[in-house]
């Protein structure tokens, strides 16, 4: 197998691992794998070893499909995070509304009873 095909195969494996990390919620690990996948693709483009166009096309199509899955998952996670942040903001606003209606009792009374 040529260097290009090896790099593309390694990028495909890294992309699949990246997708599993995204599904598991391991964002930092997925980011490292995405950078590694990008590096492998750059190396594949720079490789000067001529190979069969059909094999390269098949690997590139697999990578394209994998990139689509990664994009869908990343968008889903982004939307989920956005709704969580909106929910937290609404909850914070709701709780801050109670702050104005409830006054704490002071430790010392404001008016002293002179009668007793």
mmCIF file with all atom_site columns, C-alpha atoms in Angstrom:
data_model
loop_
_atom_site.group_PDB
_atom_site.id
_atom_site.type_symbol
_atom_site.label_atom_id
_atom_site.label_alt_id
_atom_site.label_comp_id
_atom_site.label_asym_id
_atom_site.label_entity_id
_atom_site.label_seq_id
_atom_site.pdbx_PDB_ins_code
_atom_site.Cartn_x
_atom_site.Cartn_y
_atom_site.Cartn_z
_atom_site.occupancy
_atom_site.B_iso_or_equiv
_atom_site.pdbx_formal_charge
_atom_site.auth_seq_id
_atom_site.auth_comp_id
_atom_site.auth_asym_id
_atom_site.auth_atom_id
_atom_site.pdbx_PDB_model_num
ATOM 1   C CA . UNK A 1 1   ? 0.000   0.000  0.000  1.00 0.00 ? 1   UNK A CA 1
ATOM 2   C CA . UNK A 1 2   ? 1.346   3.446  -0.858 1.00 0.00 ? 2   UNK A CA 1
ATOM 3   C CA . UNK A 1 3   ? 2.067   6.208  1.610  1.00 0.00 ? 3   UNK A CA 1
ATOM 4   C CA . UNK A 1 4   ? -1.015  8.132  0.478  1.00 0.00 ? 4   UNK A CA 1
ATOM 5   C CA . UNK A 1 5   ? -3.291  5.186  1.146  1.00 0.00 ? 5   UNK A CA 1
ATOM 6   C CA . UNK A 1 6   ? -1.660  4.547  4.517  1.00 0.00 ? 6   UNK A CA 1
ATOM 7   C CA . UNK A 1 7   ? -2.129  8.181  5.530  1.00 0.00 ? 7   UNK A CA 1
ATOM 8   C CA . UNK A 1 8   ? -5.743  8.155  4.376  1.00 0.00 ? 8   UNK A CA 1
ATOM 9   C CA . UNK A 1 9   ? -6.406  4.892  6.208  1.00 0.00 ? 9   UNK A CA 1
ATOM 10  C CA . UNK A 1 10  ? -4.848  6.311  9.389  1.00 0.00 ? 10  UNK A CA 1
ATOM 11  C CA . UNK A 1 11  ? -6.961  9.478  8.975  1.00 0.00 ? 11  UNK A CA 1
ATOM 12  C CA . UNK A 1 12  ? -10.058 7.314  8.601  1.00 0.00 ? 12  UNK A CA 1
ATOM 13  C CA . UNK A 1 13  ? -9.250  5.411  11.796 1.00 0.00 ? 13  UNK A CA 1
ATOM 14  C CA . UNK A 1 14  ? -8.554  8.664  13.645 1.00 0.00 ? 14  UNK A CA 1
ATOM 15  C CA . UNK A 1 15  ? -11.873 10.059 12.405 1.00 0.00 ? 15  UNK A CA 1
ATOM 16  C CA . UNK A 1 16  ? -13.782 7.022  13.619 1.00 0.00 ? 16  UNK A CA 1
ATOM 17  C CA . UNK A 1 17  ? -12.124 7.323  17.036 1.00 0.00 ? 17  UNK A CA 1
ATOM 18  C CA . UNK A 1 18  ? -12.986 11.027 17.017 1.00 0.00 ? 18  UNK A CA 1
ATOM 19  C CA . UNK A 1 19  ? -16.645 10.215 16.350 1.00 0.00 ? 19  UNK A CA 1
ATOM 20  C CA . UNK A 1 20  ? -16.706 7.727  19.233 1.00 0.00 ? 20  UNK A CA 1
ATOM 21  C CA . UNK A 1 21  ? -15.161 10.330 21.517 1.00 0.00 ? 21  UNK A CA 1
ATOM 22  C CA . UNK A 1 22  ? -17.778 12.895 20.496 1.00 0.00 ? 22  UNK A CA 1
ATOM 23  C CA . UNK A 1 23  ? -20.555 10.401 21.145 1.00 0.00 ? 23  UNK A CA 1
ATOM 24  C CA . UNK A 1 24  ? -19.046 9.666  24.566 1.00 0.00 ? 24  UNK A CA 1
ATOM 25  C CA . UNK A 1 25  ? -18.747 13.375 25.372 1.00 0.00 ? 25  UNK A CA 1
ATOM 26  C CA . UNK A 1 26  ? -14.941 13.398 25.468 1.00 0.00 ? 26  UNK A CA 1
ATOM 27  C CA . UNK A 1 27  ? -14.511 16.726 23.694 1.00 0.00 ? 27  UNK A CA 1
ATOM 28  C CA . UNK A 1 28  ? -10.822 17.292 24.466 1.00 0.00 ? 28  UNK A CA 1
ATOM 29  C CA . UNK A 1 29  ? -9.821  13.873 23.138 1.00 0.00 ? 29  UNK A CA 1
ATOM 30  C CA . UNK A 1 30  ? -11.956 14.437 20.024 1.00 0.00 ? 30  UNK A CA 1
ATOM 31  C CA . UNK A 1 31  ? -10.206 17.751 19.429 1.00 0.00 ? 31  UNK A CA 1
ATOM 32  C CA . UNK A 1 32  ? -6.773  16.109 19.589 1.00 0.00 ? 32  UNK A CA 1
ATOM 33  C CA . UNK A 1 33  ? -7.913  13.400 17.169 1.00 0.00 ? 33  UNK A CA 1
ATOM 34  C CA . UNK A 1 34  ? -9.318  16.017 14.774 1.00 0.00 ? 34  UNK A CA 1
ATOM 35  C CA . UNK A 1 35  ? -5.959  17.784 14.688 1.00 0.00 ? 35  UNK A CA 1
ATOM 36  C CA . UNK A 1 36  ? -4.206  14.456 14.115 1.00 0.00 ? 36  UNK A CA 1
ATOM 37  C CA . UNK A 1 37  ? -6.649  13.606 11.319 1.00 0.00 ? 37  UNK A CA 1
ATOM 38  C CA . UNK A 1 38  ? -5.968  16.971 9.674  1.00 0.00 ? 38  UNK A CA 1
ATOM 39  C CA . UNK A 1 39  ? -2.231  16.390 9.907  1.00 0.00 ? 39  UNK A CA 1
ATOM 40  C CA . UNK A 1 40  ? -2.571  12.947 8.299  1.00 0.00 ? 40  UNK A CA 1
ATOM 41  C CA . UNK A 1 41  ? -4.642  14.363 5.454  1.00 0.00 ? 41  UNK A CA 1
ATOM 42  C CA . UNK A 1 42  ? -2.019  17.038 4.827  1.00 0.00 ? 42  UNK A CA 1
ATOM 43  C CA . UNK A 1 43  ? 0.668   14.351 4.726  1.00 0.00 ? 43  UNK A CA 1
ATOM 44  C CA . UNK A 1 44  ? -1.421  12.322 2.260  1.00 0.00 ? 44  UNK A CA 1
ATOM 45  C CA . UNK A 1 45  ? -1.711  15.304 -0.082 1.00 0.00 ? 45  UNK A CA 1
ATOM 46  C CA . UNK A 1 46  ? 2.033   15.944 0.067  1.00 0.00 ? 46  UNK A CA 1
ATOM 47  C CA . UNK A 1 47  ? 2.992   12.336 -0.623 1.00 0.00 ? 47  UNK A CA 1
ATOM 48  C CA . UNK A 1 48  ? 4.363   12.005 -4.155 1.00 0.00 ? 48  UNK A CA 1
ATOM 49  C CA . UNK A 1 49  ? 3.804   8.257  -4.516 1.00 0.00 ? 49  UNK A CA 1
ATOM 50  C CA . UNK A 1 50  ? 1.441   7.642  -7.489 1.00 0.00 ? 50  UNK A CA 1
ATOM 51  C CA . UNK A 1 51  ? -1.306  5.106  -6.777 1.00 0.00 ? 51  UNK A CA 1
ATOM 52  C CA . UNK A 1 52  ? -4.493  3.789  -8.226 1.00 0.00 ? 52  UNK A CA 1
ATOM 53  C CA . UNK A 1 53  ? -7.100  6.523  -8.540 1.00 0.00 ? 53  UNK A CA 1
ATOM 54  C CA . UNK A 1 54  ? -9.902  4.126  -7.609 1.00 0.00 ? 54  UNK A CA 1
ATOM 55  C CA . UNK A 1 55  ? -8.433  3.236  -4.230 1.00 0.00 ? 55  UNK A CA 1
ATOM 56  C CA . UNK A 1 56  ? -7.771  6.878  -3.398 1.00 0.00 ? 56  UNK A CA 1
ATOM 57  C CA . UNK A 1 57  ? -11.288 7.816  -4.450 1.00 0.00 ? 57  UNK A CA 1
ATOM 58  C CA . UNK A 1 58  ? -12.796 5.124  -2.217 1.00 0.00 ? 58  UNK A CA 1
ATOM 59  C CA . UNK A 1 59  ? -10.788 6.263  0.815  1.00 0.00 ? 59  UNK A CA 1
ATOM 60  C CA . UNK A 1 60  ? -11.661 9.906  0.165  1.00 0.00 ? 60  UNK A CA 1
ATOM 61  C CA . UNK A 1 61  ? -15.361 9.058  -0.135 1.00 0.00 ? 61  UNK A CA 1
ATOM 62  C CA . UNK A 1 62  ? -15.222 7.205  3.186  1.00 0.00 ? 62  UNK A CA 1
ATOM 63  C CA . UNK A 1 63  ? -13.503 10.208 4.751  1.00 0.00 ? 63  UNK A CA 1
ATOM 64  C CA . UNK A 1 64  ? -16.150 12.522 3.280  1.00 0.00 ? 64  UNK A CA 1
ATOM 65  C CA . UNK A 1 65  ? -18.948 10.414 4.766  1.00 0.00 ? 65  UNK A CA 1
ATOM 66  C CA . UNK A 1 66  ? -17.166 10.280 8.115  1.00 0.00 ? 66  UNK A CA 1
ATOM 67  C CA . UNK A 1 67  ? -16.726 14.053 8.058  1.00 0.00 ? 67  UNK A CA 1
ATOM 68  C CA . UNK A 1 68  ? -20.474 14.377 7.528  1.00 0.00 ? 68  UNK A CA 1
ATOM 69  C CA . UNK A 1 69  ? -21.161 12.194 10.569 1.00 0.00 ? 69  UNK A CA 1
ATOM 70  C CA . UNK A 1 70  ? -18.682 14.194 12.650 1.00 0.00 ? 70  UNK A CA 1
ATOM 71  C CA . UNK A 1 71  ? -20.318 17.443 11.593 1.00 0.00 ? 71  UNK A CA 1
ATOM 72  C CA . UNK A 1 72  ? -23.797 16.173 12.476 1.00 0.00 ? 72  UNK A CA 1
ATOM 73  C CA . UNK A 1 73  ? -22.625 15.008 15.901 1.00 0.00 ? 73  UNK A CA 1
ATOM 74  C CA . UNK A 1 74  ? -20.773 18.251 16.598 1.00 0.00 ? 74  UNK A CA 1
ATOM 75  C CA . UNK A 1 75  ? -23.860 20.276 15.658 1.00 0.00 ? 75  UNK A CA 1
ATOM 76  C CA . UNK A 1 76  ? -26.010 18.111 17.916 1.00 0.00 ? 76  UNK A CA 1
ATOM 77  C CA . UNK A 1 77  ? -23.621 18.656 20.820 1.00 0.00 ? 77  UNK A CA 1
ATOM 78  C CA . UNK A 1 78  ? -23.550 22.384 20.091 1.00 0.00 ? 78  UNK A CA 1
ATOM 79  C CA . UNK A 1 79  ? -27.358 22.577 20.101 1.00 0.00 ? 79  UNK A CA 1
ATOM 80  C CA . UNK A 1 80  ? -27.502 20.568 23.317 1.00 0.00 ? 80  UNK A CA 1
ATOM 81  C CA . UNK A 1 81  ? -25.021 22.896 24.980 1.00 0.00 ? 81  UNK A CA 1
ATOM 82  C CA . UNK A 1 82  ? -26.955 25.927 23.767 1.00 0.00 ? 82  UNK A CA 1
ATOM 83  C CA . UNK A 1 83  ? -30.225 24.644 25.240 1.00 0.00 ? 83  UNK A CA 1
ATOM 84  C CA . UNK A 1 84  ? -28.479 23.806 28.516 1.00 0.00 ? 84  UNK A CA 1
ATOM 85  C CA . UNK A 1 85  ? -27.085 27.330 28.722 1.00 0.00 ? 85  UNK A CA 1
ATOM 86  C CA . UNK A 1 86  ? -30.482 28.845 27.939 1.00 0.00 ? 86  UNK A CA 1
ATOM 87  C CA . UNK A 1 87  ? -32.115 26.668 30.578 1.00 0.00 ? 87  UNK A CA 1
ATOM 88  C CA . UNK A 1 88  ? -29.500 27.703 33.155 1.00 0.00 ? 88  UNK A CA 1
ATOM 89  C CA . UNK A 1 89  ? -30.023 31.373 32.287 1.00 0.00 ? 89  UNK A CA 1
ATOM 90  C CA . UNK A 1 90  ? -33.801 31.054 32.684 1.00 0.00 ? 90  UNK A CA 1
ATOM 91  C CA . UNK A 1 91  ? -33.366 29.246 35.985 1.00 0.00 ? 91  UNK A CA 1
ATOM 92  C CA . UNK A 1 92  ? -31.012 31.974 37.197 1.00 0.00 ? 92  UNK A CA 1
ATOM 93  C CA . UNK A 1 93  ? -33.533 34.650 36.218 1.00 0.00 ? 93  UNK A CA 1
ATOM 94  C CA . UNK A 1 94  ? -36.302 32.759 37.967 1.00 0.00 ? 94  UNK A CA 1
ATOM 95  C CA . UNK A 1 95  ? -34.307 32.391 41.156 1.00 0.00 ? 95  UNK A CA 1
ATOM 96  C CA . UNK A 1 96  ? -33.161 36.014 41.124 1.00 0.00 ? 96  UNK A CA 1
ATOM 97  C CA . UNK A 1 97  ? -36.839 37.030 41.070 1.00 0.00 ? 97  UNK A CA 1
ATOM 98  C CA . UNK A 1 98  ? -37.262 35.454 44.495 1.00 0.00 ? 98  UNK A CA 1
ATOM 99  C CA . UNK A 1 99  ? -34.384 37.509 45.885 1.00 0.00 ? 99  UNK A CA 1
ATOM 100 C CA . UNK A 1 100 ? -36.427 40.704 45.705 1.00 0.00 ? 100 UNK A CA 1
ATOM 101 C CA . UNK A 1 101 ? -39.483 39.193 47.380 1.00 0.00 ? 101 UNK A CA 1
ATOM 102 C CA . UNK A 1 102 ? -37.726 37.596 50.345 1.00 0.00 ? 102 UNK A CA 1
ATOM 103 C CA . UNK A 1 103 ? -35.978 39.860 52.828 1.00 0.00 ? 103 UNK A CA 1
ATOM 104 C CA . UNK A 1 104 ? -33.653 38.367 55.385 1.00 0.00 ? 104 UNK A CA 1
ATOM 105 C CA . UNK A 1 105 ? -34.375 39.069 59.060 1.00 0.00 ? 105 UNK A CA 1
ATOM 106 C CA . UNK A 1 106 ? -31.777 41.411 60.497 1.00 0.00 ? 106 UNK A CA 1
ATOM 107 C CA . UNK A 1 107 ? -29.738 40.130 63.414 1.00 0.00 ? 107 UNK A CA 1
ATOM 108 C CA . UNK A 1 108 ? -30.509 43.261 65.454 1.00 0.00 ? 108 UNK A CA 1
ATOM 109 C CA . UNK A 1 109 ? -34.003 44.656 65.534 1.00 0.00 ? 109 UNK A CA 1
ATOM 110 C CA . UNK A 1 110 ? -34.382 48.045 64.009 1.00 0.00 ? 110 UNK A CA 1
ATOM 111 C CA . UNK A 1 111 ? -36.607 49.387 66.784 1.00 0.00 ? 111 UNK A CA 1
ATOM 112 C CA . UNK A 1 112 ? -35.967 48.575 70.400 1.00 0.00 ? 112 UNK A CA 1
ATOM 113 C CA . UNK A 1 113 ? -38.801 47.995 72.861 1.00 0.00 ? 113 UNK A CA 1
ATOM 114 C CA . UNK A 1 114 ? -38.470 50.684 75.551 1.00 0.00 ? 114 UNK A CA 1
ATOM 115 C CA . UNK A 1 115 ? -41.202 49.249 77.744 1.00 0.00 ? 115 UNK A CA 1
ATOM 116 C CA . UNK A 1 116 ? -39.431 46.336 78.977 1.00 0.00 ? 116 UNK A CA 1
#
